[in-house]
């Protein structure tokens, strides 16, 4: 397995709120007994709709599995060890690659596959085939996976984590795409790479036989890539999946609530969004090729879409809002949410909720792709 | 409009946590500067998965409409005026009937309908027909509405609030059912009434031409009624909608988070669930006719289902968990969530999100009912 670039966006986004938020949270702790905070500590709603709340504790969700409950504190403790996002990129990539290599090894034991590194249209890819062979109905179908990792890491090992269970359980070919990332590259480099791979696939597949999915940054990139296809007058794929990241910038209720549910307290400053990612520096946040959710006309041309998130995912609100925007645009849209589950939870295959998510992904593409 | 029984479950559930929670919250405020709370006030996660958080404020969701933002504080202030749930039932019914009559009048101006009081199988009903006439494709179709109101109020005026926009926009007949409620009646009286009306409709309609939907207690009753049909070997209806209440008891992340987002702070005791409702006194919470979500075999026979909730609905987690249980049982299930929206938000027709919810309901039944 190639050393280097891997991981998911979970820890990224936490560290994307770094010094400012950390300072604010420390300050908040220091000020807790002071009158200014005591005032805020009363439950209530201000005239502008801001809700205030006293110190609180929230038990782990009784709707989630015992396995998820047991996994939850250790998952958070591991994430807290991640190098700061402002530090050397190699350290971040090493950290997440280590995590993802471990996950991928476990995946391979649970979900037998055949793996091949390849290059398509000049872009490095992982071709993942089910060990038991592609099913007859999937003979002409293919899925592209766009890995997560804050547009900073996740190449190869992260793509394997996201591709292996889907390829094996779905008995379908999955191609993980090592698109260009920050900080070395900026928007639209990743969209260009995905489009080039997609154009190559269009030589041998009908568009309806191709699906694209991704998690976190990969979910966002899936939307951006489809927007780019439409802009470049390419046919859209048969179906797409955007998980723990979708068509609009981070924001809404979950960007405040999820950190609290994950033991980090409610952020005291507005959540920092996509614009803070190195890959998107200089990009226009109002460009529908960056945030396709801003353009109803673009969304109206999107293919059937699967959305996945959890109630402890800071991206939940952006995902459910993307869902409503797609519905308003008339796009067949399926939304799946697991209570108590966190950003990219299905990167860990031990959890019953992860197995349910794999089944959701496999079932969706089976129903939606052309036969 | 008959005086008396109406309303939704929103305020009910808030008042269903009354003295104990109110006392706990006051206590929490009083103790805020004390060491015991200061300890809890540090952000973190305990070994059992309980997340702790300092005092916080959360702005209103930027994903919700400006109209919803403007409506939100007044909606909460009005709800705070509701009589205590332990008080005389007549006072509660008067309060919610007043609210619902106002809403229904507004509904009638926005969504023209013809109304008729009637009795079906001995049960009082409101027959709601679109003023412009039923559409040709809905000529043989009918929807039953089971109103919300904590199984305590909501008869007639609450049913009109839930039926008028769907009948008018969908150009379909909607029948609001005045099922028996607590405290005068207990489970399964409401399920029996719904079944009797349904049996009568089966004399003139194919099951696939009948849809059933409800909000809050009405969402829960929709699930309980279908469970009863299956138990009694009746064919299931063509499709159902469960909104802001579904197949399992209240619980999960939203039962802690939604009160905070609605300015009431995080509850310091476990949320009180269905068993505290007068209608369900003495009922076995493990009975699948009370909580159909407990029986995968029962769920497997459920018809296609639409679920609706919002990120500020205390029932959100129970609704999304119901969705996952239905998916696992193989039931075609559609989930719609609006960021920043509260329990039964679409009872108020002024909000863009309410119009989107009506369109979701109308579109779902149009796709799913037999033609």
XYZ file of C-alpha atoms in Angstrom:
742
model
C 0.000 0.000 0.000
C 1.462 3.350 -0.991
C 2.523 5.491 1.940
C 1.141 8.965 2.027
C -2.217 10.430 1.406
C -5.293 9.127 3.128
C -7.962 9.735 5.750
C -11.385 11.252 6.048
C -12.724 14.691 6.579
C -13.923 14.159 10.105
C -10.807 15.245 11.844
C -10.014 17.699 9.125
C -13.052 19.813 9.747
C -12.483 19.709 13.473
C -8.993 20.956 12.879
C -10.215 23.342 10.248
C -11.632 25.332 13.154
C -8.336 25.452 14.866
C -6.779 28.286 16.778
C -9.743 30.638 16.702
C -12.228 28.080 17.921
C -9.877 26.413 20.381
C -9.080 29.801 21.847
C -12.751 30.664 21.996
C -13.572 27.388 23.729
C -10.796 27.847 26.311
C -11.961 31.372 26.855
C -15.492 30.124 27.279
C -14.324 27.692 29.951
C -12.380 30.400 31.740
C -15.355 32.737 31.660
C -17.869 30.189 32.794
C -18.431 31.656 36.239
C -18.438 35.242 34.940
C -21.704 37.231 34.603
C -21.518 37.547 30.792
C -21.703 33.786 30.427
C -24.090 33.307 33.308
C -26.556 35.409 31.317
C -26.148 33.185 28.267
C -26.494 30.156 30.492
C -30.232 30.675 30.931
C -32.305 28.621 28.522
C -34.097 30.935 26.129
C -34.355 32.325 22.617
C -33.254 35.839 21.711
C -35.237 38.021 19.320
C -32.922 37.024 16.448
C -33.683 33.341 17.012
C -30.429 32.504 18.814
C -31.075 29.779 21.407
C -29.124 29.889 24.666
C -28.521 26.923 26.954
C -26.827 26.147 30.264
C -24.094 23.539 30.670
C -25.424 20.136 29.734
C -24.722 16.473 29.292
C -26.244 14.233 26.624
C -26.165 10.437 26.866
C -25.202 8.418 23.820
C -28.173 7.693 21.547
C -30.303 4.775 22.678
C -31.269 4.205 19.023
C -27.681 3.406 17.984
C -26.213 -0.092 18.332
C -24.312 -1.267 21.438
C -21.284 -1.653 19.170
C -21.499 2.004 18.137
C -21.856 3.059 21.760
C -18.745 1.057 22.705
C -16.792 2.423 19.721
C -17.751 6.084 20.186
C -15.408 7.282 22.984
C -12.352 5.551 21.481
C -13.148 6.966 18.051
C -13.174 10.481 19.512
C -9.991 9.869 21.510
C -8.175 8.644 18.393
C -9.357 11.639 16.387
C -7.986 13.961 19.075
C -4.477 12.669 18.263
C -4.581 13.966 14.695
C -1.845 16.459 13.791
C -3.020 20.065 13.517
C -4.260 20.896 10.052
C -1.955 23.885 9.779
C 1.103 21.667 10.317
C 3.169 19.846 7.683
C 0.903 18.094 5.180
C 3.098 14.965 5.265
C 2.337 14.475 8.976
C -1.414 14.672 8.347
C -1.205 12.294 5.423
C 0.878 9.818 7.426
C -1.630 9.916 10.279
C -4.716 9.319 8.139
C -2.951 6.861 5.868
C -2.076 4.799 8.939
C -5.693 4.848 10.056
C -7.032 4.011 6.612
C -4.512 1.242 5.933
C -5.696 -0.442 9.134
C -9.296 -0.046 8.087
C -8.600 -1.291 4.550
C -6.876 -4.432 5.872
C -9.911 -5.167 8.029
C -12.189 -4.454 5.070
C -10.301 -6.940 2.890
C -10.807 -9.693 5.462
C -14.528 -8.995 5.774
C -15.175 -8.220 2.114
C -12.998 -10.228 -0.316
C -11.881 -8.283 -3.378
C -9.241 -8.221 -6.102
C -7.235 -4.991 -6.212
C -5.301 -3.405 -9.068
C -3.501 -0.052 -9.299
C -3.951 1.525 -12.712
C -3.889 4.826 -14.540
C -6.918 6.181 -16.411
C -6.560 9.377 -18.449
C -3.346 10.110 -16.588
C -5.006 9.819 -13.174
C -3.982 7.141 -10.652
C -6.831 4.801 -9.733
C -7.552 1.730 -7.631
C -9.657 -0.822 -9.475
C -11.583 -2.895 -6.937
C -13.340 -6.056 -8.118
C -15.401 -8.475 -6.024
C -13.466 -11.714 -5.367
C -16.561 -13.735 -6.260
C -16.828 -11.920 -9.597
C -19.079 -9.193 -10.906
C -22.750 -10.198 -10.930
C -24.434 -10.700 -14.327
C -26.597 -7.569 -13.908
C -23.514 -5.470 -13.096
C -21.469 -6.695 -16.052
C -21.676 -3.351 -17.856
C -21.920 -1.144 -14.756
C -19.123 0.671 -12.928
C -18.890 2.939 -9.890
C -16.383 5.738 -9.365
C -15.410 6.424 -5.753
C -14.154 9.877 -4.793
C -12.503 9.501 -1.388
C -12.839 11.849 1.585
C -10.041 13.675 3.372
C -10.662 17.431 3.285
C -9.253 17.577 -0.272
C -5.891 17.065 1.506
C -5.489 13.316 2.078
C -7.303 10.015 1.477
C -5.742 8.998 -1.856
C -5.405 5.226 -2.327
C -5.932 3.910 1.232
C -8.975 6.108 1.881
C -10.379 5.161 -1.502
C -9.911 1.470 -0.658
C -11.816 1.931 2.610
C -14.751 3.413 0.725
C -14.600 1.054 -2.280
C -13.983 -2.428 -0.864
C -17.296 -3.095 0.918
C -19.348 -1.681 -1.942
C -17.480 -3.694 -4.597
C -17.643 -6.921 -2.604
C -21.206 -6.716 -1.307
C -22.553 -5.195 -4.515
C -20.578 -7.535 -6.791
C -19.738 -4.513 -8.903
C -16.532 -2.876 -10.174
C -15.516 0.201 -8.185
C -12.757 2.552 -9.302
C -11.221 4.795 -6.644
C -9.891 8.008 -8.164
C -6.718 9.690 -6.830
C -7.772 13.179 -7.848
C -5.375 16.093 -7.262
C -5.654 17.682 -3.819
C -4.513 20.686 -1.791
C -2.305 22.193 -0.670
C -0.333 21.391 -3.854
C -3.360 21.890 -6.114
C -6.461 24.065 -6.032
C -9.982 23.989 -7.449
C -10.911 22.852 -10.081
C -7.990 20.361 -10.343
C -9.960 17.540 -8.679
C -13.058 18.172 -10.811
C -10.887 18.124 -13.945
C -9.357 14.770 -12.946
C -12.747 13.232 -12.260
C -14.076 14.524 -15.567
C -11.120 13.077 -17.457
C -11.620 9.650 -15.887
C -15.374 9.885 -16.577
C -14.788 10.821 -20.233
C -12.612 7.737 -20.580
C -15.316 5.529 -19.074
C -17.877 7.024 -21.454
C -15.945 5.389 -24.319
C -16.911 1.947 -23.029
C -20.037 2.570 -20.927
C -23.362 4.293 -21.386
C -23.684 7.215 -18.937
C -26.585 5.450 -17.202
C -24.293 2.517 -16.407
C -21.880 4.726 -14.434
C -22.409 5.723 -10.801
C -20.295 8.128 -8.747
C -20.154 8.374 -4.969
C -17.992 9.834 -2.265
C -17.832 10.654 1.417
C -17.094 14.019 3.072
C -14.849 15.969 0.666
C -15.600 13.149 -1.788
C -19.330 13.809 -1.410
C -18.772 17.474 -2.135
C -16.518 16.620 -5.086
C -19.191 14.273 -6.461
C -21.594 17.213 -6.662
C -18.925 19.522 -8.084
C -17.930 16.964 -10.707
C -21.521 16.447 -11.881
C -21.956 20.232 -12.054
C -18.841 20.359 -14.202
C -20.106 17.583 -16.511
C -23.321 19.551 -17.047
C -21.357 22.759 -17.645
C -19.177 20.927 -20.190
C -22.237 19.419 -21.906
C -21.425 15.849 -20.951
C -24.269 13.432 -20.172
C -24.736 12.916 -16.420
C -24.080 9.518 -14.809
C -26.961 7.180 -13.993
C -26.948 7.915 -10.264
C -24.753 9.487 -7.600
C -24.198 9.235 -3.850
C -23.104 12.130 -1.641
C -22.328 11.083 1.914
C -21.451 13.328 4.891
C -20.971 16.214 2.483
C -23.047 17.423 -0.467
C -24.109 20.470 -2.458
C -23.812 23.414 -0.057
C -21.205 24.728 2.353
C -21.172 23.524 5.951
C -23.636 25.342 8.207
C -27.036 25.030 9.863
C -27.980 23.363 13.131
C -25.622 20.381 12.922
C -22.527 22.547 12.666
C -23.290 23.693 16.235
C -24.931 20.581 17.634
C -22.606 17.851 16.346
C -19.486 19.216 18.073
C -21.475 19.277 21.326
C -22.655 15.694 20.826
C -19.047 14.710 20.111
C -17.747 16.184 23.363
C -16.278 19.368 21.931
C -18.932 21.803 23.146
C -21.013 24.113 20.966
C -18.709 26.297 18.835
C -18.808 29.898 19.970
C -17.925 31.286 16.547
C -19.646 30.510 13.257
C -18.353 27.246 11.802
C -15.583 27.707 9.283
C -16.658 26.327 5.960
C -15.257 25.134 2.682
C -13.499 28.408 1.944
C -10.973 27.639 4.683
C -9.769 24.486 2.895
C -6.422 24.913 1.114
C -7.851 23.252 -2.008
C -10.534 25.946 -2.289
C -8.337 28.980 -1.651
C -9.140 31.596 -4.230
C -12.259 29.760 -5.408
C -15.463 31.794 -5.661
C -17.910 30.379 -3.079
C -20.801 31.634 -5.236
C -19.620 29.606 -8.234
C -22.149 26.765 -8.806
C -19.216 24.577 -9.846
C -18.039 24.960 -6.210
C -21.482 24.896 -4.549
C -23.951 23.368 -7.027
C -26.733 23.832 -4.460
C -26.733 27.541 -5.343
C -28.102 26.862 -8.842
C -31.611 25.356 -9.115
C -31.164 25.160 -12.900
C -28.061 23.031 -12.477
C -29.663 20.825 -9.820
C -32.627 20.169 -12.107
C -30.243 18.259 -14.385
C -28.753 16.113 -11.607
C -29.303 12.327 -11.712
C -31.030 10.348 -8.914
C -29.116 10.934 -5.697
C -28.500 9.039 -2.469
C -27.618 11.100 0.622
C -26.209 9.593 3.834
C -25.433 11.234 7.176
C -25.822 10.789 10.955
C -27.203 12.944 13.759
C -23.657 13.495 15.127
C -22.196 14.508 11.757
C -21.372 18.218 11.615
C -22.328 18.017 7.921
C -25.841 16.671 8.598
C -27.586 20.003 8.059
C -25.738 20.666 4.815
C -26.702 17.178 3.636
C -30.403 17.408 4.560
C -30.584 20.911 3.084
C -28.993 19.591 -0.117
C -31.704 16.951 -0.113
C -34.460 19.542 0.049
C -32.825 21.576 -2.738
C -32.696 18.449 -4.920
C -36.341 17.626 -4.163
C -37.337 21.177 -5.105
C -35.422 20.730 -8.359
C -37.400 17.549 -9.062
C -34.498 15.114 -8.632
C -35.328 11.644 -7.220
C -33.487 11.841 -3.904
C -33.085 9.278 -1.145
C -31.978 10.343 2.333
C -30.648 7.937 4.971
C -29.792 9.058 8.492
C -28.520 7.002 11.404
C -29.184 8.311 14.909
C -26.094 8.768 17.077
C -23.697 8.243 14.156
C -20.850 10.599 13.313
C -19.119 11.990 10.249
C -17.988 9.153 7.928
C -19.000 6.511 10.475
C -19.081 3.766 7.836
C -15.329 4.044 7.317
C -15.210 1.614 10.249
C -16.649 -1.719 9.119
C -17.197 -3.188 12.602
C -20.421 -1.294 13.252
C -23.877 -2.659 12.377
C -24.724 0.840 11.129
C -21.821 0.611 8.661
C -23.182 -2.635 7.245
C -26.582 -0.981 6.902
C -24.970 1.937 5.077
C -23.175 -0.415 2.654
C -26.489 -2.144 1.957
C -28.087 1.262 1.363
C -25.388 2.216 -1.167
C -25.450 -1.129 -2.971
C -29.250 -1.233 -3.118
C -29.495 2.332 -4.383
C -27.117 1.863 -7.310
C -28.698 -1.482 -8.146
C -32.118 0.172 -8.437
C -30.944 3.328 -10.168
C -28.246 2.371 -12.698
C -29.221 1.258 -16.191
C -29.267 -2.471 -16.752
C -66.265 25.181 13.867
C -66.866 23.041 16.922
C -65.240 24.336 20.081
C -63.154 21.893 21.977
C -60.545 19.454 20.967
C -57.652 20.513 18.814
C -53.930 21.262 18.648
C -50.703 19.518 17.981
C -48.275 17.528 19.988
C -45.542 20.124 19.979
C -46.527 21.890 23.115
C -47.881 18.699 24.575
C -44.539 17.009 24.727
C -42.916 20.098 26.153
C -45.495 20.078 28.867
C -45.242 16.342 29.165
C -41.870 17.030 30.786
C -43.363 19.483 33.147
C -42.614 19.832 36.798
C -39.695 17.433 36.963
C -37.873 18.939 34.034
C -38.748 22.529 34.855
C -37.473 22.002 38.374
C -34.334 20.356 37.077
C -33.708 23.208 34.659
C -34.209 25.859 37.341
C -31.924 23.925 39.631
C -29.366 23.734 36.855
C -29.459 27.514 36.465
C -29.091 28.055 40.184
C -26.150 25.683 40.374
C -24.354 27.083 37.391
C -21.483 28.644 39.314
C -21.149 25.646 41.648
C -18.331 23.089 41.253
C -20.630 20.150 40.397
C -21.845 21.925 37.282
C -18.501 23.497 36.495
C -17.169 19.968 36.106
C -19.923 19.060 33.670
C -19.336 22.329 31.914
C -16.088 21.123 30.371
C -16.546 19.793 26.850
C -15.787 16.078 26.761
C -17.139 12.553 26.491
C -17.377 10.199 29.456
C -16.535 6.500 29.169
C -20.230 5.652 28.746
C -20.501 7.969 25.758
C -22.221 10.840 27.567
C -21.127 14.147 26.022
C -20.735 17.164 28.306
C -20.841 20.773 27.171
C -20.512 24.245 28.657
C -23.189 26.909 28.368
C -23.798 27.753 24.744
C -25.751 29.756 22.241
C -26.810 28.549 18.794
C -27.945 30.955 16.067
C -31.041 30.130 14.071
C -30.282 27.888 11.078
C -28.949 29.749 8.068
C -30.454 27.016 5.865
C -34.033 27.831 6.935
C -36.055 30.573 5.246
C -36.122 34.191 6.474
C -39.832 33.675 7.120
C -39.106 30.716 9.413
C -36.439 32.732 11.233
C -38.909 35.577 11.794
C -41.658 33.171 12.918
C -39.505 31.096 15.291
C -39.330 33.268 18.458
C -43.057 34.095 18.367
C -43.941 30.449 17.830
C -41.975 29.511 20.959
C -43.468 32.391 22.966
C -46.995 31.329 22.014
C -46.277 27.710 22.936
C -45.066 28.828 26.358
C -48.600 30.073 27.090
C -50.123 26.596 26.800
C -51.917 25.343 29.911
C -50.034 22.678 31.892
C -50.761 19.190 30.627
C -51.726 17.993 34.092
C -54.450 20.645 34.308
C -58.097 20.364 33.217
C -58.344 18.766 29.777
C -60.970 21.338 28.714
C -58.455 24.173 29.164
C -55.888 22.399 26.987
C -58.464 21.636 24.323
C -59.699 25.235 24.320
C -56.153 26.536 23.936
C -55.186 24.287 21.022
C -58.588 24.555 19.390
C -58.175 28.324 19.378
C -54.780 28.006 17.751
C -55.974 25.466 15.208
C -59.142 27.362 14.308
C -56.982 30.359 13.456
C -54.707 28.208 11.367
C -57.626 26.482 9.622
C -59.181 29.836 8.684
C -55.905 30.933 7.155
C -55.614 27.563 5.392
C -59.070 27.957 3.846
C -58.103 31.329 2.368
C -54.878 29.969 0.899
C -56.206 26.567 -0.123
C -59.872 26.583 -1.228
C -61.844 23.509 -0.178
C -65.373 22.266 0.430
C -65.933 20.951 3.973
C -68.517 18.500 5.281
C -68.954 16.950 8.735
C -70.013 13.335 8.510
C -70.041 10.060 10.415
C -68.366 6.903 9.079
C -68.754 3.635 10.989
C -69.928 5.627 13.996
C -66.833 7.852 13.991
C -67.039 11.612 13.410
C -65.103 12.763 10.350
C -64.363 15.894 8.350
C -64.598 15.308 4.628
C -62.355 17.809 2.840
C -62.692 18.187 -0.934
C -60.710 20.512 -3.201
C -62.844 23.491 -4.312
C -61.631 23.021 -7.882
C -62.739 19.371 -7.816
C -60.882 16.097 -7.476
C -58.410 15.493 -10.313
C -59.192 12.702 -12.792
C -56.317 10.515 -11.515
C -57.544 10.894 -7.918
C -61.159 10.027 -8.712
C -60.959 6.675 -6.918
C -58.337 7.644 -4.339
C -58.858 8.857 -0.771
C -56.596 9.909 2.094
C -57.325 9.486 5.802
C -55.812 12.111 8.084
C -55.118 11.239 11.718
C -54.577 14.547 13.520
C -51.905 15.318 16.113
C -52.437 16.483 19.681
C -50.816 14.067 22.136
C -53.855 11.756 21.827
C -55.581 14.456 23.927
C -56.748 17.180 21.536
C -56.754 18.065 17.836
C -60.144 16.617 16.819
C -61.875 18.544 14.011
C -59.892 21.814 13.924
C -56.494 20.073 14.075
C -57.639 17.628 11.424
C -58.698 20.547 9.203
C -55.247 22.135 9.578
C -53.627 18.924 8.396
C -56.173 18.081 5.696
C -56.955 21.356 3.901
C -53.638 22.042 2.134
C -53.237 18.416 1.072
C -56.797 18.168 -0.300
C -56.580 21.488 -2.135
C -53.063 21.207 -3.546
C -53.373 17.497 -4.266
C -56.901 17.763 -5.683
C -57.771 14.693 -3.651
C -60.414 13.793 -1.055
C -59.083 13.843 2.511
C -61.069 12.523 5.460
C -60.026 13.700 8.920
C -60.879 11.127 11.578
C -62.006 12.161 15.090
C -60.664 9.043 16.784
C -61.221 8.566 20.518
C -58.570 10.162 22.728
C -57.336 10.314 26.301
C -57.901 10.974 29.088
C -61.462 9.664 28.512
C -60.266 6.723 26.416
C -57.151 4.556 26.308
C -55.300 2.407 23.799
C -56.436 0.777 21.532
C -59.606 2.940 21.210
C -58.067 5.209 18.538
C -56.708 2.256 16.538
C -60.146 0.612 16.661
C -61.825 3.778 15.348
C -59.337 4.126 12.489
C -59.778 0.466 11.602
C -63.559 0.803 11.532
C -63.393 3.804 9.202
C -60.829 1.972 7.034
C -63.048 -1.136 6.822
C -65.883 1.071 5.609
C -63.663 2.628 2.932
C -62.583 -0.845 1.797
C -66.185 -1.431 0.699
C -65.822 1.225 -1.998
C -62.044 1.457 -2.577
C -59.226 -0.932 -3.321
C -56.668 -0.871 -0.469
C -54.043 0.524 -2.844
C -56.280 3.544 -3.490
C -56.305 4.512 0.203
C -53.539 6.511 1.890
C -53.240 7.338 5.596
C -51.144 10.079 7.145
C -50.788 11.943 10.380
C -48.574 14.300 12.343
C -47.133 13.835 15.840
C -49.583 11.607 17.769
C -51.290 11.149 14.386
C -48.025 9.878 12.909
C -47.688 7.400 15.735
C -51.346 6.379 15.350
C -50.841 5.855 11.612
C -48.174 3.243 12.401
C -50.278 1.678 15.159
C -53.329 1.486 12.903
C -51.424 -0.226 10.085
C -49.978 -2.678 12.627
C -53.524 -3.400 13.749
C -54.743 -3.917 10.155
C -51.963 -6.475 9.639
C -52.773 -8.146 12.960
C -56.440 -8.319 11.948
C -55.562 -9.701 8.492
C -56.786 -6.667 6.607
C -54.952 -5.596 3.455
C -52.656 -2.614 4.069
C -53.329 0.764 2.441
C -51.416 1.823 -0.668
C -49.092 4.206 1.159
C -48.769 6.005 4.490
C -47.150 9.145 5.875
C -45.824 9.484 9.425
C -44.730 13.012 10.284
C -43.007 14.236 13.477
C -43.814 10.900 15.100
C -43.524 7.331 13.839
C -42.855 3.741 14.860
C -40.802 3.934 18.046
C -41.004 5.823 21.326
C -39.387 9.240 21.664
C -35.656 9.116 22.418
C -32.231 9.462 20.807
C -30.197 12.577 20.121
C -33.059 14.889 19.153
C -34.875 14.437 22.449
C -31.920 16.225 24.093
C -30.863 18.543 21.290
C -34.235 19.881 20.100
C -35.196 21.389 23.470
C -31.825 23.177 23.502
C -32.353 24.483 19.962
C -35.816 25.672 21.021
C -34.492 27.693 23.943
C -35.408 25.242 26.702
C -31.925 23.922 27.444
C -30.850 20.278 27.291
C -33.117 18.143 29.508
C -31.257 16.897 32.575
C -33.437 13.811 32.945
C -34.232 11.232 30.275
C -37.046 12.440 28.032
C -40.458 11.222 29.053
C -41.916 9.089 26.339
C -45.210 7.731 25.120
C -45.903 5.825 28.319
C -46.539 9.138 30.096
C -49.476 9.989 27.797
C -52.891 9.456 29.410
C -54.088 7.611 26.289
C -51.348 4.996 26.707
C -51.690 4.429 30.444
C -51.692 0.714 31.090
C -50.574 -0.096 27.540
C -47.617 -2.476 27.165
C -44.756 -0.476 25.602
C -43.372 -3.739 24.176
C -46.595 -4.461 22.296
C -45.916 -4.062 18.550
C -49.428 -2.646 18.202
C -48.162 0.231 20.392
C -44.619 0.431 18.974
C -44.632 -1.335 15.582
C -40.918 -0.548 15.230
C -40.226 -3.350 17.707
C -41.376 -6.030 15.234
C -39.339 -6.475 12.031
C -41.873 -9.068 10.839
C -44.677 -6.542 11.141
C -42.659 -3.778 9.485
C -41.901 -6.047 6.535
C -45.610 -5.899 5.670
C -45.858 -2.103 5.849
C -46.715 -0.170 2.657
C -44.456 2.529 1.150
C -43.917 5.222 3.749
C -43.159 8.937 3.776
C -41.442 10.357 6.873
C -41.167 14.091 7.624
C -39.357 15.901 10.424
C -37.070 18.890 11.146
C -33.748 19.312 12.933
C -35.501 21.155 15.815
C -38.200 18.491 16.267
C -37.722 16.501 19.479
C -39.146 13.531 17.541
C -36.509 13.708 14.781
C -34.428 10.823 16.116
C -37.453 8.578 16.555
C -38.498 9.405 12.990
C -35.083 8.797 11.383
C -34.663 5.605 13.417
C -38.104 4.458 12.244
C -36.878 5.133 8.718
C -33.857 2.882 9.164
C -36.029 0.132 10.668
C -38.358 0.333 7.657
C -35.418 0.228 5.234
C -34.058 -2.848 7.019
C -37.491 -4.437 6.652
C -37.398 -3.747 2.907
C -40.142 -1.109 2.875
C -39.823 1.696 0.274
C -39.283 4.664 2.583
C -38.840 8.345 1.822
C -37.393 10.704 4.428
C -37.670 14.496 4.254
C -35.972 16.769 6.778
C -35.950 20.558 6.937
C -33.046 22.220 8.730
C -34.046 24.572 11.543
C -37.686 23.438 11.519
C -39.592 22.350 14.604
C -42.205 19.776 15.603
C -45.269 20.024 13.308
C -43.889 23.152 11.624
C -46.186 22.718 8.621
C -49.261 23.359 10.777
C -48.470 27.002 10.008
C -49.078 27.615 6.306
C -47.161 30.916 6.052
C -43.734 29.294 5.895
C -42.021 28.319 2.618
C -40.966 25.103 4.344
C -44.638 24.297 4.986
C -45.444 24.684 1.295
C -42.515 22.391 0.499
C -43.844 19.837 2.987
C -47.337 19.935 1.413
C -45.743 19.359 -1.985
C -43.781 16.443 -0.533
C -46.954 14.843 0.847
C -49.003 15.397 -2.312
C -46.208 14.150 -4.582
C -45.610 11.058 -2.477
C -49.223 9.871 -2.480
C -49.550 10.682 -6.165
C -46.571 8.435 -6.951
C -47.433 5.665 -4.524
C -51.223 5.162 -4.565
C -52.795 2.877 -7.131
C -54.249 4.619 -10.159
